[in-house]
Coordinates of C-alpha atoms in Angstrom, one line a residue:
X1 CA 19.6 -5.3 8.0
X2 CA 20.9 -5.4 11.5
X3 CA 23.4 -2.8 12.6
X4 CA 26.2 -5.3 12.2
X5 CA 24.8 -8.5 10.6
X6 CA 25.9 -11.6 12.3
X7 CA 26.2 -15.3 11.3
X8 CA 23.2 -16.7 9.5
X9 CA 21.5 -13.4 8.9
X10 CA 20.3 -14.1 5.4
X11 CA 17.8 -16.7 4.6
X12 CA 19.2 -19.8 2.7
X13 CA 16.8 -19.3 -0.2
X14 CA 17.4 -15.6 -0.7
X15 CA 19.2 -16.0 -4.1
X16 CA 15.9 -17.6 -5.4
X17 CA 14.0 -14.3 -5.0
X18 CA 10.3 -14.8 -5.8
X19 CA 10.8 -18.3 -6.9
X20 CA 11.7 -19.4 -3.3
X21 CA 8.6 -21.6 -3.0
X22 CA 10.1 -24.1 -5.3
X23 CA 12.0 -25.5 -2.3
X24 CA 8.7 -26.9 -1.1
X25 CA 7.9 -28.5 -4.4
X26 CA 9.7 -31.9 -3.8
X27 CA 8.0 -32.2 -0.4
X28 CA 4.5 -31.4 -1.8
X29 CA 5.0 -33.9 -4.6
X30 CA 6.2 -36.5 -2.2
X31 CA 3.2 -36.0 0.1
X32 CA 0.9 -36.4 -2.8
X33 CA 2.8 -39.3 -4.3
X34 CA 2.7 -41.2 -1.0
X35 CA -1.0 -40.6 -0.5
X36 CA -1.9 -41.8 -4.0
X37 CA 0.3 -44.9 -4.0
X38 CA -0.4 -46.1 -0.4
X39 CA -3.2 -48.5 0.5
X40 CA -6.4 -46.8 1.2
X41 CA -6.5 -48.2 4.6
X42 CA -3.0 -47.0 5.7
X43 CA -2.5 -43.8 3.7
X44 CA -1.8 -40.6 5.7
X45 CA -3.6 -37.4 4.7
X46 CA -2.0 -35.2 7.4
X47 CA 0.8 -34.1 5.0
X48 CA -1.8 -33.0 2.5
X49 CA -3.0 -30.4 5.0
X50 CA 0.3 -28.5 5.2
X51 CA 0.2 -26.8 1.9
X52 CA -3.3 -25.5 2.4
X53 CA -2.3 -24.5 5.9
X54 CA 0.4 -22.4 4.4
X55 CA -2.0 -20.6 2.1
X56 CA -4.4 -20.0 5.0
X57 CA -1.7 -18.5 7.1
X58 CA -0.7 -16.1 4.2
X59 CA -4.4 -15.1 3.8
X60 CA -4.6 -14.6 7.6
X61 CA -1.6 -12.4 7.6
X62 CA -2.8 -10.4 4.5
X63 CA -6.2 -9.7 6.1
X64 CA -4.3 -8.2 9.2
X65 CA -2.1 -6.1 6.9
X66 CA -5.2 -4.7 5.0
X67 CA -7.2 -4.0 8.1
X68 CA -4.3 -2.4 10.0
X69 CA -3.4 -0.1 7.1
X70 CA -6.9 0.9 6.6
X71 CA -7.5 1.7 10.3
X72 CA -4.2 3.5 10.7
X73 CA -5.0 5.6 7.5
X74 CA -8.3 6.7 9.0
X75 CA -6.8 7.4 12.4
X76 CA -9.4 5.8 14.6
X77 CA -7.6 4.1 17.6
X78 CA -4.2 4.7 16.1
X79 CA -1.4 4.3 18.5
X80 CA 1.6 6.0 17.0
X81 CA 1.5 8.9 14.6
X82 CA 4.9 8.3 13.2
X83 CA 4.9 7.2 9.6
X84 CA 5.9 4.1 7.5
X85 CA 8.2 4.7 4.6
X86 CA 9.3 2.7 1.6
X87 CA 12.5 1.6 3.3
X88 CA 10.4 -0.3 5.8
X89 CA 8.2 -1.9 3.2
X90 CA 11.3 -3.2 1.4
X91 CA 12.8 -4.5 4.7
X92 CA 9.5 -6.3 5.5
X93 CA 8.8 -7.5 1.9
X94 CA 9.8 -11.3 2.6
X95 CA 7.5 -11.7 5.6
X96 CA 6.5 -15.1 4.1
X97 CA 9.9 -16.5 4.6
X98 CA 9.0 -17.8 8.1
X99 CA 5.9 -19.4 6.7
X100 CA 8.1 -21.3 4.2
X101 CA 10.4 -22.4 7.0
X102 CA 7.6 -23.7 9.2
X103 CA 6.1 -25.6 6.2
X104 CA 9.4 -27.1 5.5
X105 CA 10.0 -28.3 9.0
X106 CA 6.4 -29.6 9.3
X107 CA 6.9 -31.7 6.2
X108 CA 10.1 -33.2 7.6
X109 CA 8.4 -33.9 11.0
X110 CA 5.5 -35.6 9.2
X111 CA 7.9 -37.7 7.2
X112 CA 10.3 -38.7 10.0
X113 CA 8.1 -38.9 13.1
X114 CA 5.3 -41.5 13.5
X115 CA 3.6 -39.1 16.0
X116 CA 3.2 -36.6 13.2
X117 CA 1.3 -39.0 11.0
X118 CA -2.4 -40.1 10.9
X119 CA -3.3 -37.3 13.3
X120 CA -6.9 -37.3 14.5
X121 CA -8.9 -34.2 14.1
X122 CA -9.3 -33.7 17.8
X123 CA -7.8 -34.8 21.1
X124 CA -8.6 -32.9 24.2
X125 CA -5.6 -34.1 26.3
X126 CA -3.1 -33.0 23.5
X127 CA -4.8 -29.5 23.5
X128 CA -4.5 -29.2 27.2
X129 CA -0.9 -30.3 27.2
X130 CA -0.1 -27.7 24.6
X131 CA -1.8 -24.9 26.4
X132 CA 0.2 -25.7 29.6
X133 CA 3.5 -25.9 27.7
X134 CA 2.9 -22.6 26.1
X135 CA 2.0 -20.9 29.3
X136 CA 4.9 -22.3 31.2
X137 CA 8.1 -23.0 29.4
X138 CA 7.4 -21.2 26.1
X139 CA 6.4 -17.8 27.6
X140 CA 9.1 -18.1 30.3
X141 CA 11.9 -19.0 27.9
X142 CA 10.8 -16.5 25.3
X143 CA 11.0 -13.7 27.9
X144 CA 14.6 -14.4 28.7
X145 CA 15.6 -15.1 25.1
X146 CA 14.0 -11.8 24.2
X147 CA 16.0 -10.0 27.0
X148 CA 19.2 -11.6 25.8
X149 CA 18.5 -10.3 22.3
X150 CA 18.5 -6.9 23.7
X151 CA 22.1 -7.3 25.0
X152 CA 24.2 -5.1 22.9
X153 CA 26.2 -8.1 21.4
X154 CA 23.1 -9.8 20.0
X155 CA 21.1 -6.6 19.4
X156 CA 23.4 -5.2 16.9
X157 CA 24.0 -8.5 15.2
X158 CA 20.4 -9.7 14.9
X159 CA 17.5 -8.1 16.9
X160 CA 18.1 -4.6 15.6
X161 CA 16.8 -5.6 12.3
X162 CA 13.4 -6.1 13.9
X163 CA 13.6 -2.8 15.8
X164 CA 14.4 -0.9 12.8
X165 CA 10.5 -0.6 12.5
X166 CA 9.5 1.9 15.1
X167 CA 5.9 2.0 13.8
X168 CA 5.0 -1.6 13.4
X169 CA 2.8 -3.4 10.8
X170 CA 1.3 -6.9 11.5
X171 CA 4.1 -8.6 9.5
X172 CA 6.9 -6.7 11.4
X173 CA 6.2 -9.4 14.0
X174 CA 8.1 -12.0 11.7
X175 CA 10.9 -9.8 10.4
X176 CA 14.0 -11.2 11.9
X177 CA 17.3 -12.7 10.7
X178 CA 17.3 -16.4 9.8
X179 CA 19.3 -17.4 12.9
X180 CA 16.7 -15.6 15.1
X181 CA 13.9 -17.5 13.5
X182 CA 15.6 -20.8 14.1
X183 CA 15.7 -20.0 17.8
X184 CA 12.0 -19.0 17.8
X185 CA 11.1 -22.2 15.9
X186 CA 12.9 -24.3 18.5
X187 CA 11.0 -22.5 21.2
X188 CA 7.6 -22.9 19.6
X189 CA 8.4 -26.5 18.7
X190 CA 8.4 -27.5 22.4
X191 CA 4.7 -28.0 22.7
X192 CA 4.4 -29.2 19.0
X193 CA 7.1 -31.9 19.4
X194 CA 5.9 -32.9 22.8
X195 CA 2.5 -33.9 21.2
X196 CA 4.3 -35.6 18.3
X197 CA 6.6 -37.6 20.6
X198 CA 3.8 -38.5 23.1
X199 CA 1.3 -39.4 20.4
X200 CA -1.3 -37.0 21.7
X201 CA -1.3 -34.7 18.7
X202 CA -4.3 -33.7 16.6
X203 CA -5.0 -31.5 13.6
X204 CA -7.0 -29.1 15.9
X205 CA -4.1 -28.7 18.3
X206 CA -1.4 -28.2 15.5
X207 CA -3.4 -25.9 13.4
X208 CA -4.9 -24.1 16.4
X209 CA -1.6 -23.4 17.8
X210 CA -0.2 -21.9 14.6
X211 CA -3.4 -19.7 14.2
X212 CA -2.9 -18.5 17.8
X213 CA 0.7 -17.6 17.2
X214 CA -0.1 -15.7 14.0
X215 CA -3.2 -14.0 15.5
X216 CA -1.2 -12.8 18.6
X217 CA 1.8 -11.7 16.6
X218 CA -0.3 -9.8 14.1
X219 CA -2.4 -8.2 16.8
X220 CA 0.6 -7.1 18.8
X221 CA 2.2 -5.2 15.9
X222 CA -1.0 -3.7 14.1
X223 CA -0.6 -0.1 15.5
X224 CA -4.3 0.3 16.3
X225 CA -6.0 -0.5 19.5
X226 CA -9.2 -2.5 19.6
X227 CA -9.0 -4.5 22.8
X228 CA -11.8 -2.9 25.1
X229 CA -10.7 -1.6 28.6
X230 CA -14.0 -3.2 29.8
X231 CA -12.5 -6.6 29.1
X232 CA -9.8 -6.1 31.8
X233 CA -12.2 -4.4 34.2
X234 CA -14.6 -7.4 34.0
X235 CA -11.9 -9.9 34.2
X236 CA -8.7 -8.3 35.9
X237 CA -6.5 -11.5 35.7
X238 CA -6.8 -11.2 31.9
X239 CA -4.1 -8.4 31.9
X240 CA -1.5 -10.9 33.0
X241 CA -2.2 -13.5 30.3
X242 CA -3.1 -11.3 27.2
X243 CA -1.2 -8.3 25.8
X244 CA -2.7 -5.6 23.6
X245 CA -1.3 -3.7 20.5
X246 CA -0.4 -0.7 22.7
X247 CA 1.4 -3.0 25.2
X248 CA 3.9 -4.2 22.5
X249 CA 4.0 -0.9 20.7
X250 CA 5.8 0.5 23.8
X251 CA 8.4 -2.2 23.4
X252 CA 9.2 -0.7 20.0
X253 CA 9.5 2.8 21.2
X254 CA 11.0 2.3 24.7
X255 CA 13.1 -0.9 23.8
X256 CA 13.8 -1.8 27.6
X257 CA 10.2 -2.6 28.6
X258 CA 7.4 -5.1 27.8
X259 CA 9.5 -8.0 26.8
X260 CA 6.9 -10.7 27.2
X261 CA 5.6 -12.8 24.3
X262 CA 1.9 -12.7 24.5
X263 CA 1.4 -12.9 28.3
X264 CA 2.6 -9.9 30.4
X265 CA 2.9 -12.0 33.4
X266 CA 6.7 -12.0 33.4
X267 CA 7.0 -8.3 32.9
X268 CA 5.1 -8.0 36.1
X269 CA 7.2 -10.5 37.9
X270 CA 10.7 -9.0 36.8
X271 CA 9.7 -5.4 37.0
X272 CA 10.1 -4.6 33.2
X273 CA 6.4 -3.5 32.7
X274 CA 6.2 0.0 31.1
X275 CA 4.2 2.1 33.5
X276 CA 2.5 4.0 30.7
X277 CA 0.9 0.9 29.3
X278 CA -2.5 1.5 30.6
X279 CA -2.6 5.2 29.9
X280 CA -1.7 4.6 26.2
X281 CA -4.2 1.9 25.9
X282 CA -7.0 4.1 27.2
X283 CA -6.0 7.2 25.0
X284 CA -5.7 5.0 21.9
X285 CA -9.2 3.6 22.4
X286 CA -10.6 7.1 22.7
X287 CA -9.0 8.3 19.5
X288 CA -11.4 9.2 16.7
X289 CA -11.1 9.3 12.9
X290 CA -8.5 11.9 11.8
X291 CA -9.8 14.9 10.1
X292 CA -7.4 15.8 7.2
X293 CA -6.8 19.2 5.7
X294 CA -6.6 18.0 2.1
X295 CA -8.2 15.0 0.5
X296 CA -7.3 13.7 -3.0
X297 CA -10.1 11.5 -4.6
X298 CA -9.0 8.8 -7.0
X299 CA -10.5 5.5 -8.2
X300 CA -9.6 2.1 -9.2
X301 CA -8.2 1.5 -12.8
X302 CA -7.9 -2.1 -14.0
X303 CA -9.4 -5.0 -12.2
X304 CA -5.9 -5.9 -11.0
X305 CA -5.3 -2.5 -9.6
X306 CA -6.9 -3.6 -6.3
X307 CA -3.6 -5.6 -5.6
X308 CA -1.5 -2.5 -6.1
X309 CA -3.2 -0.4 -3.4
X310 CA -1.3 0.1 -0.2
X311 CA -4.3 -1.6 1.6
X312 CA -3.5 -4.9 -0.3
X313 CA -0.1 -6.2 -1.2
X314 CA 2.4 -3.7 0.2
X315 CA 5.2 -5.2 -2.0
X316 CA 3.3 -4.5 -5.2
X317 CA 2.1 -1.1 -4.1
X318 CA 5.6 -0.1 -3.4
X319 CA 6.4 -0.4 -7.1
X320 CA 4.8 1.2 -10.2
X321 CA 1.7 -0.6 -11.5
X322 CA 2.2 -3.1 -14.2
X323 CA 0.1 -5.7 -15.8
X324 CA 3.0 -8.1 -16.5
X325 CA 3.1 -9.8 -13.0
X326 CA 2.8 -13.4 -14.0
X327 CA 1.1 -14.8 -10.9
X328 CA -1.9 -12.4 -10.9
X329 CA -3.7 -14.8 -13.2
X330 CA -3.9 -17.3 -10.2
X331 CA -5.8 -14.7 -8.4
X332 CA -8.5 -14.3 -11.0
X333 CA -11.2 -15.8 -8.8
X334 CA -10.3 -13.3 -6.0
X335 CA -10.3 -10.5 -8.6
X336 CA -13.8 -11.3 -9.7
X337 CA -15.0 -11.6 -6.1
X338 CA -13.4 -8.1 -5.3
X339 CA -15.1 -6.6 -8.2
X340 CA -18.5 -7.9 -7.0
X341 CA -17.8 -6.7 -3.5
X342 CA -16.8 -3.2 -4.8
X343 CA -20.1 -3.1 -6.8
X344 CA -22.2 -4.0 -3.8
X345 CA -20.3 -2.1 -1.2
X346 CA -20.3 1.1 -3.3
X347 CA -18.8 3.5 -0.8
X348 CA -15.7 5.6 -0.9
X349 CA -13.0 4.4 1.3
X350 CA -9.6 5.8 2.8
X351 CA -6.6 4.5 0.9
X352 CA -3.7 6.2 2.6
X353 CA -2.7 9.2 4.7
X354 CA 0.3 11.5 4.4
X355 CA 1.8 14.4 6.3
X356 CA 3.5 17.4 4.7
X357 CA 4.7 20.2 7.0
X358 CA 1.6 21.2 8.8
X359 CA -0.9 19.5 6.6
X360 CA -2.7 16.3 7.2
X361 CA -3.4 14.6 3.9
X362 CA -5.6 11.6 2.9
X363 CA -6.3 9.9 -0.3
X364 CA -9.7 8.4 -0.8
X365 CA -10.8 6.0 -3.6
X366 CA -14.2 5.4 -5.2
X367 CA -14.9 1.8 -5.8
X368 CA -15.3 2.0 -9.6
X369 CA -13.1 0.9 -12.4
X370 CA -11.9 2.9 -15.4
X371 CA -14.2 1.0 -17.7
X372 CA -17.2 2.0 -15.6
X373 CA -16.3 5.6 -16.1
X374 CA -16.8 5.1 -19.9
X375 CA -20.3 3.8 -19.5
X376 CA -23.1 6.2 -19.9
X377 CA -25.3 4.4 -17.4
X378 CA -22.7 4.8 -14.6
X379 CA -22.1 8.5 -14.9
X380 CA -24.9 9.5 -12.4
X381 CA -23.9 6.8 -9.9
X382 CA -20.3 8.0 -10.1
X383 CA -21.2 11.7 -9.8
X384 CA -23.3 10.8 -6.7
X385 CA -20.3 9.0 -5.1
X386 CA -18.0 12.0 -5.8
X387 CA -20.5 14.4 -4.4
X388 CA -21.1 12.3 -1.4
X389 CA -17.3 12.3 -0.9
X390 CA -17.1 16.1 -1.1
X391 CA -19.9 16.6 1.4
X392 CA -18.3 14.2 3.8
X393 CA -15.1 16.1 3.4
X394 CA -17.0 19.4 4.1
X395 CA -18.4 17.7 7.3
X396 CA -15.0 16.9 8.5
X397 CA -13.6 20.3 8.1
X398 CA -11.5 19.5 4.9
X399 CA -10.1 22.7 3.3
X400 CA -9.2 21.4 -0.2
X401 CA -10.6 18.5 -2.2
X402 CA -8.7 17.5 -5.3
X403 CA -10.0 15.4 -8.1
X404 CA -7.7 12.8 -9.5
X405 CA -8.0 10.6 -12.7
X406 CA -11.3 10.4 -14.4
X407 CA -13.2 11.9 -11.4
X408 CA -12.8 15.3 -13.1
X409 CA -13.8 14.4 -16.6
X410 CA -15.3 17.0 -18.8
X411 CA -18.1 14.7 -19.9
X412 CA -18.6 13.4 -16.4
X413 CA -19.0 16.6 -14.4
X414 CA -17.3 19.4 -16.4
X415 CA -14.1 19.3 -14.4
X416 CA -15.9 19.3 -11.0
X417 CA -18.1 22.4 -11.8
X418 CA -21.2 20.3 -11.4
X419 CA -20.7 19.9 -7.7
X420 CA -20.1 23.7 -7.1
X421 CA -23.3 24.5 -8.9
X422 CA -25.2 21.9 -6.8
X423 CA -23.6 23.0 -3.6
X424 CA -23.0 26.9 -3.9
X425 CA -22.3 27.2 0.0
X426 CA -19.5 24.7 0.0
X427 CA -16.5 25.8 2.2
X428 CA -14.2 23.1 1.0
X429 CA -12.5 24.1 -2.2
X430 CA -12.7 21.7 -5.2
X431 CA -9.5 21.6 -7.2
X432 CA -9.0 19.7 -10.5
X433 CA -5.3 20.6 -10.6
X434 CA -5.2 21.6 -14.3
X435 CA -3.0 24.7 -13.7
X436 CA -0.2 22.5 -12.3
X437 CA -0.6 19.9 -15.0
X438 CA -0.2 22.7 -17.6
X439 CA 2.8 24.1 -15.8
X440 CA 4.5 20.8 -15.6
X441 CA 4.0 20.1 -19.2
X442 CA 5.3 23.5 -20.3
X443 CA 8.4 23.0 -18.1
X444 CA 9.0 19.6 -19.6
X445 CA 9.5 21.1 -23.1
X446 CA 13.1 21.5 -23.9
X447 CA 14.5 25.1 -23.9
X448 CA 14.8 26.5 -27.4
X449 CA 11.8 24.6 -28.8
X450 CA 10.2 26.6 -31.5
X451 CA 7.3 24.3 -32.6
X452 CA 5.1 21.6 -30.9
X453 CA 2.2 19.6 -32.2
X454 CA -0.9 18.4 -30.4
X455 CA -2.1 14.9 -31.0
X456 CA -4.8 12.9 -29.4
X457 CA -8.0 14.2 -27.8
X458 CA -8.3 17.8 -26.8
X459 CA -9.3 18.8 -23.3
X460 CA -9.1 21.7 -20.9
X461 CA -5.4 21.3 -20.2
X462 CA -4.7 21.2 -23.9
X463 CA -6.5 24.6 -24.5
X464 CA -4.5 26.4 -21.7
X465 CA -1.3 24.7 -23.0
X466 CA -1.8 26.0 -26.5
X467 CA -2.6 29.4 -25.1
X468 CA 0.4 29.6 -22.9
X469 CA 2.7 28.3 -25.7
X470 CA 1.4 30.8 -28.2
X471 CA 2.0 33.5 -25.8
X472 CA 5.6 32.3 -25.3
X473 CA 6.2 32.6 -29.1
X474 CA 6.2 28.9 -29.8
X475 CA 4.3 27.7 -32.9
X476 CA 1.5 25.3 -31.9
X477 CA 0.4 22.8 -34.6
X478 CA -2.9 21.0 -34.3
X479 CA -3.3 17.7 -36.1
X480 CA -7.0 17.4 -36.0
X481 CA -9.1 19.9 -38.1
X482 CA -12.0 19.9 -35.7
X483 CA -9.8 20.6 -32.7
X484 CA -7.9 23.4 -34.7
X485 CA -11.2 25.1 -35.6
X486 CA -12.5 25.0 -32.0
X487 CA -9.2 26.2 -30.5
X488 CA -8.9 28.9 -33.1
X489 CA -12.4 30.2 -32.2
X490 CA -11.6 30.2 -28.5
X491 CA -8.2 31.9 -28.7
X492 CA -9.5 34.6 -31.2
X493 CA -7.5 37.8 -30.5
X494 CA -5.3 36.0 -27.8
X495 CA -3.1 34.5 -30.6
X496 CA -1.9 37.9 -32.0
X497 CA 1.2 36.5 -33.7
X498 CA -0.6 33.8 -35.6
X499 CA 1.3 31.0 -33.8
X500 CA -1.6 28.5 -34.0
X501 CA -1.5 26.5 -37.2
X502 CA -3.2 23.3 -38.6
X503 CA -0.7 20.7 -39.7
X504 CA -1.1 17.0 -41.1
X505 CA 2.7 16.4 -41.2
X506 CA 4.6 14.3 -38.6
X507 CA 8.0 16.1 -38.7
X508 CA 7.6 17.9 -35.5
X509 CA 10.0 16.7 -32.8
X510 CA 7.8 17.6 -29.8
X511 CA 4.5 15.9 -29.4
X512 CA 2.0 17.0 -26.7
X513 CA -0.5 14.0 -26.4
X514 CA -3.8 13.4 -24.9
X515 CA -6.1 10.4 -24.8
X516 CA -6.7 8.6 -28.1
X517 CA -3.2 8.7 -29.5
X518 CA -3.1 5.7 -31.9
X519 CA -0.3 3.2 -32.6
X520 CA -0.5 4.3 -36.3
X521 CA 0.2 8.0 -35.3
X522 CA 3.1 7.0 -33.1
X523 CA 4.7 4.9 -35.7
X524 CA 4.8 7.8 -38.1
X525 CA 6.9 9.9 -35.6
X526 CA 10.4 10.6 -36.8
X527 CA 13.3 9.2 -34.8
X528 CA 14.1 11.1 -31.6
X529 CA 10.6 12.5 -31.2
X530 CA 9.8 13.6 -27.7
X531 CA 6.2 12.6 -26.6
X532 CA 4.9 14.5 -23.6
X533 CA 1.4 13.5 -22.3
X534 CA -0.9 16.0 -20.9
X535 CA -3.6 13.3 -20.2
X536 CA -4.3 11.5 -16.9
X537 CA -3.2 8.2 -18.4
X538 CA 0.0 7.6 -20.3
X539 CA -0.1 6.5 -23.9
X540 CA 1.1 2.9 -24.7
X541 CA 4.6 3.3 -26.0
X542 CA 4.6 1.8 -29.4
X543 CA 7.6 3.5 -31.1
X544 CA 11.0 2.5 -29.7
X545 CA 12.7 5.4 -31.6
X546 CA 10.8 8.0 -29.5
X547 CA 11.4 9.3 -26.1
X548 CA 8.4 9.2 -23.8
X549 CA 7.7 11.4 -20.7
X550 CA 5.4 10.1 -18.0
X551 CA 2.1 11.8 -17.3
X552 CA 2.3 15.4 -15.7
X553 CA 4.0 14.7 -12.3
X554 CA 6.7 15.7 -10.0
X555 CA 9.2 14.2 -7.4
X556 CA 8.0 15.0 -3.9
X557 CA 10.3 16.3 -1.2
X558 CA 11.7 13.9 1.5
X559 CA 9.6 15.6 4.1
X560 CA 6.4 14.3 2.6
X561 CA 5.9 11.7 5.1
X562 CA 4.3 8.2 5.1
X563 CA 5.0 7.6 1.3
X564 CA 5.1 3.7 1.3
X565 CA 3.5 3.1 -2.1
X566 CA 3.6 4.2 -5.7
X567 CA 0.7 6.3 -7.4
X568 CA -0.5 4.1 -10.2
X569 CA 2.2 3.7 -12.8
X570 CA 4.5 6.5 -11.4
X571 CA 7.9 5.9 -10.0
X572 CA 8.6 6.0 -6.1
X573 CA 7.9 9.2 -4.5
X574 CA 6.6 10.7 -7.7
X575 CA 2.9 12.1 -7.6
X576 CA 0.7 13.4 -10.3
X577 CA 0.3 17.1 -10.8
X578 CA -3.4 16.8 -10.0
X579 CA -2.6 15.4 -6.5
X580 CA 0.2 17.8 -5.8
X581 CA -2.1 20.7 -6.8
X582 CA -4.4 20.1 -4.0
X583 CA -1.5 20.0 -1.5
X584 CA -0.2 23.3 -2.8
X585 CA -3.6 24.9 -2.4
X586 CA -3.7 23.7 1.2
X587 CA -0.1 24.9 2.0
X588 CA -0.6 28.3 0.5
X589 CA -4.1 28.7 1.8
X590 CA -5.6 29.6 -1.5
X591 CA -9.3 29.9 -0.9
X592 CA -10.4 29.3 -4.5
X593 CA -12.1 26.6 -6.5
X594 CA -10.2 25.4 -9.6
X595 CA -12.8 23.6 -11.8
X596 CA -15.0 24.0 -14.8
X597 CA -13.4 26.0 -17.7
X598 CA -11.1 28.1 -15.3
X599 CA -7.6 27.4 -14.1
X600 CA -5.6 28.8 -11.3
X601 CA -2.6 31.1 -12.1
X602 CA -0.1 28.8 -13.9
X603 CA 3.1 30.7 -13.0
X604 CA 2.0 31.1 -9.4
X605 CA 1.2 27.4 -8.8
X606 CA 4.5 26.4 -10.5
X607 CA 6.6 28.8 -8.4
X608 CA 4.8 27.4 -5.2
X609 CA 5.6 23.8 -6.2
X610 CA 9.4 24.6 -6.6
X611 CA 9.4 26.6 -3.3
X612 CA 7.9 23.7 -1.4
X613 CA 10.5 21.3 -2.7
X614 CA 8.7 19.6 -5.5
X615 CA 11.2 18.6 -8.3
X616 CA 10.5 18.7 -12.1
X617 CA 10.9 15.5 -13.9
X618 CA 12.6 15.9 -17.3
X619 CA 12.9 12.3 -18.5
X620 CA 10.9 9.1 -18.9
X621 CA 11.0 6.5 -16.2
X622 CA 10.1 3.6 -18.4

């Protein structure tokens, strides 16, 4: 919100929430009805183009969002290093409001102005008139309107809302209070209504102008520079009629310079041009990909998980993943297309960047889905992608490479040991994070517990959990006989007090569970049972009488920067123990691998996590 919100700050349809598009329904229905019921020789198809135009504009904006987030995560040509946080994502969540407003007014103009009906596809005179009106009145009036909005009276009531985003994203361009958008629409309506009233309009002019406005708006707020310097050297007058991302970024950091809309001409005339514009432009163009200190490697989960990534729908990524979003079914064709692209592309990509104290962090993702990890024929390909990513990290000078989700599977690569054997001279340290996962689970067990039971599939973490709990004097019951025998043989003399037992009963109140926990097992749990997963993926919560912890994870400290999305199903600012372990290895400078059958010192990594500000989670977030 603005510092002191003024009159008409909120959008009229704000109470409708995600159902706000229903306000367009009557107009869409009317346009279709008029088209169907009107004589074929007199019917007007212009109104039918408004809804597809709305969808095209949304797609256009989303492409800019995805490209901008990808480029800024990598670091190449990035303008500002400051970070984006969840608060900004929430503030900019309703970037489509202005598209709805535009569509609404376009429908009304089409219904009530004859010049807005039966538009031809092309009219050159109308396009020339539109260009002249934009270069003249629109740019001139916007410049002075913009300066007026920076007067303290209007700034604190309206424009400060837009400037709350120091580091801009493409959609920042349209984040304004409702009253401010009305002023902008009136301004941009000058060329549009002139064509309507004069009868010189065309589909090309109307659509082209909207695309131009969206293109320039998104470009100016994308926080990475791509307009080559050679363009202005070859054609010097261009610098007066086309701005760049660096040009407008200075307006968001300096506030009192670079007021122009898209053409810096008036900043030159009135002396408000920021003198550092050219220098920042050149420096941003020279900037290379960032070399992180720590990389976390994850992968896609469900087909719909692509929409939850921060590169896709920011509003979805800022919330824990869920499969219950009703409108995702409508995106099924795009989901299938994305899966095909991922299969063909087959290259690890940067998902996000973070900063933690003196560390530069990046998260990379393998374009493979969870189901593919379960296919025997995919294992070699996946291991190849993981190894390729590790070697790329090595070339970039990365110190720690942590493996997330199924990238560290026992059956896949023996918890990462495969890559160490293949590349014995690696300088980058491979960390599977098992030690912190064990520590988190141990510290999630209530004080005074005397007995726990293991259910679900056994793995490396389960073994070290059982060992640590036995040494703490807690009885460890194992529900599967084969797991009990294997664990008994491994522990041997380590279980001096005989705390490891085999049990088929369901009376224990503390369950430590891995993958493969069935619904039948859960339903046998007694009321009040605490179920604590040690697996990468949480069990489906089938028993309402039980309490469920989330997967091993911790709440991150506030000084972990650029946290603008959720990690899979975890709540905001909560990260998995496997991911945090990589950060801790980087922060502490531990020059060791943690993979294969070995784990790092459990007490040492737990103490480090607390010391660096990570907070234990003792309750379920469901």
